[in-house]
Amino acid sequence: MTTAFIPGFLLSFGLIVAIGAQNAFVLRQGLRQEYVFAICLTCAVSDAILIAAGVAGFGLAVNTLPWLEPAMRYGGALFLLIYGVRSLRSALRAQHDSLAPSTKQTAGLAATLAACLAFTWLNPHVYLDTVVLLGSISSQYEGAKTAFALGAMSASFVFFFTLGYGARLLRPLFANPRAWRVLDALVGIAMLAIGLKLVL
């Protein structure tokens, strides 16, 4: 079992750790300490569902639907571009009000989870990493696909909960309003870059 579990864990972890829209969103929620558990659980469970689908062979079905890839790509790009513009507008504000999450009127849980689900399910790269790539590699572990999938799923849970709850260690840095504005600017630029890359 470990001969398939460990490769699944390491491969999945290596794919997730790259900075992207979803990770930036989890980091931001962790810094603000808003709905951290719900956000981390949503991301990890979503990954687990996609990994299970990939290992079960759904990746082959995706490849046979030519309209699905462009639909996912342009839908995800539109969402990322809109969110990127919002982040850049936040970074350019003279006063940044995100520094006091306990006193600031924040988005509700439903709206926050909706954004989290959009970052996850509207991102074509998530499907390429989990469904297509992990799904195809799992075929090398015939007879141990379940162990491979469990390893990959475990990596998602470890990463997202570490990122979400570990972000609080950076809170002293983000006591400075400039740090939040820099974070918003970097997130906005990253979102726009990813969105434009998907379109182009």
Short mmCIF file of C-alpha atoms in Angstrom, two decimals, residues 16-102:
data_model
loop_
_atom_site.label_atom_id
_atom_site.label_comp_id
_atom_site.label_asym_id
_atom_site.label_seq_id
_atom_site.Cartn_x
_atom_site.Cartn_y
_atom_site.Cartn_z
CA ILE A 16 -0.95 21.76 -5.32
CA VAL A 17 1.92 23.75 -3.82
CA ALA A 18 2.32 25.95 -6.91
CA ILE A 19 0.91 29.42 -6.25
CA GLY A 20 -2.43 29.85 -7.94
CA ALA A 21 -5.79 31.53 -7.57
CA GLN A 22 -7.16 28.94 -5.16
CA ASN A 23 -4.10 29.01 -2.91
CA ALA A 24 -4.07 32.80 -2.84
CA PHE A 25 -7.73 32.78 -1.75
CA VAL A 26 -7.06 30.28 1.05
CA LEU A 27 -4.06 32.33 2.20
CA ARG A 28 -6.11 35.51 2.32
CA GLN A 29 -8.89 33.88 4.31
CA GLY A 30 -6.30 32.42 6.67
CA LEU A 31 -4.71 35.82 7.24
CA ARG A 32 -8.10 37.31 8.01
CA GLN A 33 -9.12 34.23 10.05
CA GLU A 34 -12.51 34.07 8.34
CA TYR A 35 -14.20 30.70 7.79
CA VAL A 36 -10.79 29.01 7.64
CA PHE A 37 -12.01 25.51 8.48
CA ALA A 38 -14.89 25.64 6.00
CA ILE A 39 -12.64 26.98 3.23
CA CYS A 40 -9.89 24.41 3.80
CA LEU A 41 -12.41 21.57 4.00
CA THR A 42 -14.16 22.72 0.82
CA CYS A 43 -10.89 22.83 -1.13
CA ALA A 44 -9.68 19.47 0.17
CA VAL A 45 -12.99 17.67 -0.38
CA SER A 46 -13.30 19.15 -3.89
CA ASP A 47 -9.82 17.85 -4.70
CA ALA A 48 -10.72 14.45 -3.27
CA ILE A 49 -13.80 14.24 -5.50
CA LEU A 50 -11.80 15.20 -8.60
CA ILE A 51 -8.96 12.78 -7.75
CA ALA A 52 -11.46 9.95 -7.24
CA ALA A 53 -13.06 10.77 -10.60
CA GLY A 54 -9.68 10.79 -12.31
CA VAL A 55 -8.58 7.48 -10.79
CA ALA A 56 -11.96 5.98 -11.74
CA GLY A 57 -11.26 6.84 -15.38
CA PHE A 58 -13.26 10.03 -15.82
CA GLY A 59 -10.23 11.69 -17.42
CA LEU A 60 -10.81 9.61 -20.54
CA ALA A 61 -14.41 10.83 -20.71
CA VAL A 62 -13.27 14.46 -20.45
CA ASN A 63 -10.95 13.96 -23.40
CA THR A 64 -13.84 12.72 -25.54
CA LEU A 65 -15.93 15.90 -25.02
CA PRO A 66 -14.25 18.55 -27.19
CA TRP A 67 -16.60 21.36 -26.05
CA LEU A 68 -15.86 20.88 -22.34
CA GLU A 69 -12.27 22.15 -22.31
CA PRO A 70 -12.92 25.54 -23.99
CA ALA A 71 -16.07 26.06 -21.90
CA MET A 72 -14.10 25.48 -18.71
CA ARG A 73 -11.21 27.58 -19.95
CA TYR A 74 -13.20 30.68 -20.90
CA GLY A 75 -15.53 30.46 -17.93
CA GLY A 76 -12.59 30.19 -15.56
CA ALA A 77 -10.74 33.00 -17.32
CA LEU A 78 -13.72 35.35 -17.00
CA PHE A 79 -14.04 34.64 -13.29
CA LEU A 80 -10.30 35.15 -12.67
CA LEU A 81 -10.20 38.41 -14.64
CA ILE A 82 -13.12 39.85 -12.69
CA TYR A 83 -11.62 38.83 -9.36
CA GLY A 84 -8.21 40.15 -10.41
CA VAL A 85 -9.65 43.57 -11.20
CA ARG A 86 -11.40 43.61 -7.81
CA SER A 87 -8.13 42.79 -6.03
CA LEU A 88 -6.25 45.52 -7.86
CA ARG A 89 -8.99 48.05 -7.01
CA SER A 90 -8.66 47.03 -3.37
CA ALA A 91 -4.88 47.49 -3.53
CA LEU A 92 -5.28 51.02 -4.93
CA ARG A 93 -7.65 52.19 -2.20
CA ALA A 94 -6.19 54.94 -0.02
CA GLN A 95 -7.45 53.24 3.13
CA HIS A 96 -7.41 49.51 3.55
CA ASP A 97 -10.09 48.21 5.87
CA SER A 98 -9.12 44.54 5.84
CA LEU A 99 -6.82 44.94 8.81
CA ALA A 100 -9.47 44.45 11.42
CA PRO A 101 -11.44 41.38 10.37
CA SER A 102 -13.13 41.14 13.75
#
